[in-house]
């Protein structure tokens, strides 16, 4: 429940709401078109874009984040640019160079693995194609989205140990599994990063207390906003990597605000994902240049808003979802 003083009236949200459907250049975790609802508050434009399969209880945290960013001042930044990684979907090895070419100057690549319907051999081939393209000084991390059990994850880490991995993100689903895997792979000295165990957990600090991860992945929208995410990072006491959830450029600006406010930023952030779209809502879009993103709010371009406007039926669906989530925040 949000404080009644901080929760704007529903009609204020609906008044500026614009539903968009942004096409992807490459299928990413089953998504070919990314839908979002953009809102304009007193502080600027903001984004409400929980994935369509999420229930209202989970989606309401994303609305809290959108309201926080659009209606409240944000923490003072300690940096004016954020280094970001390239993101490689579960593509074939021959598609890797074209994907990486969309991420100008990025020195780090995150590679999706454990895709449903694919094998460990597919993952190994993709990761090694990325390693070859990045060169020995490039950084390569993998993200399994909880797709392995402990034995599968251990085999995968063993098979990929020669790729000089920076870390493995959410290899297993549960905190107990992550802790067990962390014990098993100490000989390879590959850190474990927790994503879903932070952003989808009722207690986002449980994974840190259990000693089940070396790094926390934080995403502003799922965690309820920049202020809340900063509190979680401080309480976790672990290095943090700020990432996105396929946000448009408007939502990515929320991510850069979070990354810019972290006292320490030891790793490149996963905020370059606008490069996975064929177009965006801003001109120019918030995409990596020389491996970094500038920090600052983004306003959508009216012509692009019109070009990627969602259908009337999908707009109605998003407004109905907004209404239900607003009701949950109101208590």
XYZ file of C-alpha atoms in Angstrom:
331
model
C 0.000 0.000 0.000
C 1.301 3.447 -0.886
C 0.808 6.480 1.308
C -2.376 8.228 0.189
C -0.430 11.482 -0.062
C 2.098 9.940 -2.505
C -0.446 8.064 -4.644
C -1.811 10.368 -7.352
C -5.466 10.049 -8.345
C -6.158 7.430 -10.994
C -7.550 10.055 -13.364
C -4.191 11.866 -13.297
C -2.478 8.698 -14.460
C -5.029 7.866 -17.146
C -5.007 11.403 -18.536
C -1.495 11.083 -19.986
C -1.333 7.301 -20.422
C -0.046 6.084 -23.788
C 0.104 2.358 -24.517
C 2.834 1.319 -26.954
C 3.866 -1.893 -28.719
C 7.535 -1.817 -29.704
C 8.806 -4.527 -32.091
C 11.926 -6.518 -31.240
C 14.788 -7.059 -33.686
C 15.267 -10.584 -32.279
C 12.944 -12.754 -30.222
C 13.975 -12.373 -26.591
C 12.623 -14.782 -23.957
C 9.651 -15.412 -26.211
C 8.890 -11.707 -26.706
C 8.674 -10.294 -30.237
C 6.726 -7.114 -29.384
C 7.273 -5.287 -26.087
C 4.201 -3.564 -24.702
C 4.366 -0.735 -22.160
C 2.280 2.074 -20.731
C 3.930 5.501 -20.636
C 2.744 8.122 -18.152
C 3.640 11.775 -17.662
C 3.924 13.046 -14.107
C 5.041 16.384 -12.607
C 8.674 15.203 -12.585
C 8.598 13.910 -16.168
C 7.739 10.841 -18.228
C 7.774 7.413 -16.651
C 6.958 3.828 -17.578
C 4.688 1.047 -16.299
C 5.586 -2.163 -18.139
C 5.244 -5.392 -16.162
C 5.226 -8.333 -18.546
C 1.746 -9.282 -19.642
C 1.774 -12.644 -17.831
C 2.458 -11.088 -14.407
C -0.474 -10.936 -12.007
C -1.733 -7.683 -10.548
C -0.035 -8.165 -7.179
C 3.381 -8.390 -8.822
C 2.577 -5.705 -11.379
C 1.576 -3.214 -8.669
C 5.237 -2.883 -7.599
C 6.006 -1.763 -11.155
C 3.285 0.878 -10.891
C 4.731 2.085 -7.587
C 8.067 2.500 -9.387
C 6.472 4.400 -12.254
C 4.746 6.764 -9.836
C 7.921 7.256 -7.814
C 9.860 8.210 -10.947
C 7.174 10.393 -12.499
C 5.921 12.180 -9.397
C 8.922 12.417 -7.049
C 12.430 13.915 -7.142
C 15.099 11.268 -7.646
C 18.321 10.755 -5.652
C 21.270 12.919 -6.615
C 23.516 11.159 -9.154
C 27.181 10.524 -8.391
C 28.025 9.891 -12.076
C 26.712 11.332 -15.342
C 27.173 8.217 -17.493
C 26.612 4.504 -16.923
C 28.675 1.750 -18.606
C 26.449 -0.971 -20.037
C 26.705 -4.479 -21.447
C 25.536 -5.953 -24.711
C 22.733 -8.507 -24.391
C 22.792 -11.614 -26.597
C 19.513 -13.559 -26.849
C 19.468 -17.320 -27.384
C 20.553 -17.000 -31.014
C 22.719 -19.286 -33.145
C 26.481 -18.661 -33.146
C 26.426 -17.199 -36.657
C 23.919 -14.558 -35.498
C 26.144 -13.341 -32.647
C 28.193 -10.740 -34.588
C 25.058 -8.981 -35.867
C 23.616 -8.815 -32.351
C 26.822 -7.429 -30.845
C 27.066 -4.838 -33.616
C 23.919 -3.192 -32.230
C 25.744 -2.353 -28.966
C 28.281 0.333 -29.780
C 31.511 0.078 -27.819
C 30.265 -2.319 -25.133
C 33.125 -4.184 -23.464
C 30.835 -6.687 -21.697
C 28.253 -9.115 -23.083
C 25.499 -10.969 -21.231
C 24.504 -14.184 -22.983
C 21.155 -15.879 -22.480
C 21.417 -19.616 -21.795
C 19.121 -22.445 -20.663
C 16.515 -21.457 -23.250
C 13.632 -23.893 -23.399
C 14.050 -26.289 -26.323
C 17.815 -25.773 -26.544
C 20.701 -27.882 -25.246
C 23.854 -27.225 -23.269
C 25.759 -27.710 -26.521
C 23.778 -24.802 -28.003
C 24.707 -22.657 -24.997
C 28.386 -23.569 -25.215
C 28.516 -22.747 -28.914
C 26.798 -19.392 -28.393
C 28.946 -18.380 -25.427
C 32.151 -19.277 -27.238
C 31.022 -17.321 -30.297
C 30.532 -14.310 -28.022
C 33.897 -14.872 -26.346
C 35.598 -15.016 -29.753
C 33.856 -11.827 -30.870
C 34.626 -9.954 -27.638
C 38.285 -10.974 -27.572
C 40.364 -11.885 -24.523
C 39.848 -8.510 -22.827
C 36.069 -8.533 -23.213
C 33.852 -9.634 -20.342
C 31.276 -12.390 -20.797
C 28.532 -13.209 -18.327
C 25.671 -15.693 -18.715
C 22.037 -15.569 -17.572
C 20.006 -18.767 -17.132
C 16.877 -17.164 -15.627
C 16.630 -20.052 -13.165
C 16.495 -22.597 -15.978
C 18.778 -25.259 -14.432
C 18.702 -27.506 -11.405
C 21.888 -27.707 -9.344
C 23.400 -30.643 -11.240
C 22.623 -29.070 -14.619
C 24.076 -25.754 -13.510
C 27.258 -27.392 -12.248
C 27.699 -29.215 -15.575
C 27.106 -25.975 -17.467
C 29.607 -23.997 -15.402
C 32.158 -26.788 -15.921
C 31.512 -26.786 -19.680
C 31.866 -22.996 -19.850
C 34.754 -22.531 -17.436
C 37.188 -21.980 -20.318
C 35.088 -19.008 -21.515
C 36.415 -16.956 -18.573
C 32.961 -16.016 -17.263
C 32.557 -12.801 -15.291
C 29.625 -14.358 -13.412
C 26.612 -16.637 -13.881
C 23.245 -14.994 -13.286
C 20.358 -16.844 -11.620
C 21.490 -20.340 -12.665
C 18.862 -22.003 -10.430
C 15.465 -20.993 -9.100
C 15.622 -21.295 -5.329
C 17.944 -19.740 -2.776
C 18.866 -23.176 -1.399
C 19.874 -24.278 -4.904
C 21.978 -21.153 -5.408
C 23.745 -21.719 -2.092
C 24.476 -25.354 -2.944
C 25.764 -24.458 -6.402
C 27.941 -21.712 -4.954
C 29.597 -24.312 -2.725
C 30.103 -26.709 -5.624
C 31.727 -24.275 -8.055
C 34.235 -22.590 -5.758
C 37.064 -24.350 -7.614
C 36.226 -22.389 -10.757
C 36.047 -19.047 -8.934
C 32.961 -17.933 -10.887
C 30.637 -15.638 -8.916
C 26.873 -16.142 -8.771
C 24.525 -13.212 -9.336
C 20.923 -13.275 -8.113
C 18.152 -11.665 -10.179
C 14.777 -13.386 -9.784
C 15.745 -14.283 -6.202
C 15.792 -10.532 -5.534
C 13.122 -8.969 -7.732
C 10.491 -11.739 -7.526
C 11.012 -12.615 -3.863
C 8.749 -11.618 -0.982
C 11.999 -10.888 0.876
C 14.584 -9.497 -1.573
C 17.303 -9.672 1.096
C 16.933 -13.392 1.826
C 19.441 -14.427 -0.841
C 22.107 -12.152 0.655
C 21.455 -13.364 4.214
C 21.757 -16.979 3.038
C 25.145 -16.338 1.438
C 23.720 -17.698 -1.799
C 25.059 -15.017 -4.157
C 28.079 -12.808 -4.688
C 26.253 -10.088 -6.661
C 22.681 -8.776 -6.691
C 20.908 -7.780 -9.892
C 18.521 -4.896 -9.259
C 15.789 -3.600 -11.560
C 14.035 -0.381 -10.670
C 10.516 -1.237 -11.829
C 10.071 -4.682 -10.222
C 11.560 -3.473 -6.934
C 9.161 -0.539 -6.572
C 11.359 2.302 -7.800
C 14.779 3.875 -7.543
C 14.521 4.778 -3.852
C 13.408 1.283 -2.824
C 16.091 -0.399 -4.947
C 18.807 1.727 -3.355
C 17.590 0.653 0.086
C 17.773 -3.013 -0.953
C 21.313 -2.679 -2.302
C 22.472 -0.939 0.861
C 20.915 -3.606 3.085
C 22.224 -6.507 0.985
C 25.822 -5.346 1.319
C 26.793 -6.941 -2.008
C 27.990 -5.452 -5.314
C 25.029 -4.542 -7.498
C 24.381 -4.621 -11.232
C 21.465 -2.506 -12.454
C 19.510 -4.151 -15.244
C 16.354 -3.564 -17.256
C 13.310 -5.626 -18.121
C 13.143 -4.758 -21.830
C 12.076 -1.215 -20.991
C 11.616 1.479 -23.598
C 14.004 4.433 -23.452
C 11.663 6.112 -20.951
C 11.932 3.181 -18.566
C 15.657 2.813 -19.165
C 16.105 6.370 -17.882
C 14.722 5.112 -14.569
C 17.415 2.444 -14.612
C 20.184 4.938 -15.319
C 18.902 7.086 -12.430
C 19.319 4.076 -10.153
C 22.778 3.194 -11.485
C 23.882 6.830 -11.292
C 22.913 7.038 -7.614
C 24.720 3.883 -6.433
C 27.741 4.767 -4.286
C 29.772 2.090 -6.088
C 29.329 0.605 -9.548
C 31.828 -2.182 -10.145
C 30.162 -3.869 -13.114
C 28.699 -2.777 -16.432
C 24.905 -2.539 -16.250
C 22.255 -4.314 -18.291
C 20.581 -1.141 -19.512
C 21.479 -1.211 -23.198
C 18.457 -3.261 -24.197
C 16.857 -0.616 -26.414
C 19.341 -1.936 -28.959
C 17.189 -5.080 -29.155
C 14.271 -3.045 -30.587
C 13.821 -2.098 -34.213
C 12.529 1.299 -33.063
C 11.739 3.028 -29.771
C 9.642 5.851 -28.311
C 12.418 8.465 -28.123
C 14.512 10.226 -30.760
C 17.303 9.407 -30.436
C 16.683 6.232 -28.442
C 18.661 5.601 -25.276
C 21.212 3.237 -26.774
C 24.888 2.652 -25.951
C 27.462 4.976 -27.483
C 31.080 4.042 -26.785
C 29.689 1.550 -24.268
C 27.868 4.019 -22.022
C 24.453 5.639 -21.542
C 23.974 9.242 -20.427
C 22.045 9.901 -17.230
C 18.875 11.972 -17.476
C 15.162 11.806 -18.087
C 13.775 10.852 -21.490
C 10.647 12.278 -23.120
C 8.948 10.321 -25.896
C 8.838 11.702 -29.414
C 5.210 12.392 -30.506
C 5.729 10.925 -33.973
C 7.276 7.757 -32.592
C 4.526 7.470 -29.994
C 2.030 7.494 -32.838
C 4.054 4.999 -34.872
C 4.240 2.399 -32.086
C 0.834 3.073 -30.506
C -0.866 -0.060 -29.254
C -4.194 -1.088 -30.726
C -7.381 0.210 -29.077
C -8.008 -3.236 -27.589
C -4.516 -3.435 -26.081
C -4.750 0.155 -24.836
C -8.007 -0.742 -23.077
C -6.264 -3.795 -21.556
C -3.427 -1.654 -20.186
C -5.752 0.987 -18.751
C -7.772 -1.732 -17.034
C -4.559 -3.169 -15.607
C -3.447 0.275 -14.463
C -6.798 0.729 -12.725
C -6.578 -2.575 -10.871
C -2.972 -2.013 -9.760
C -3.790 1.506 -8.614
C -6.544 0.026 -6.479
C -4.070 -2.420 -4.912
C -1.639 0.406 -4.095
C -4.465 2.357 -2.528
C -5.120 -0.600 -0.243
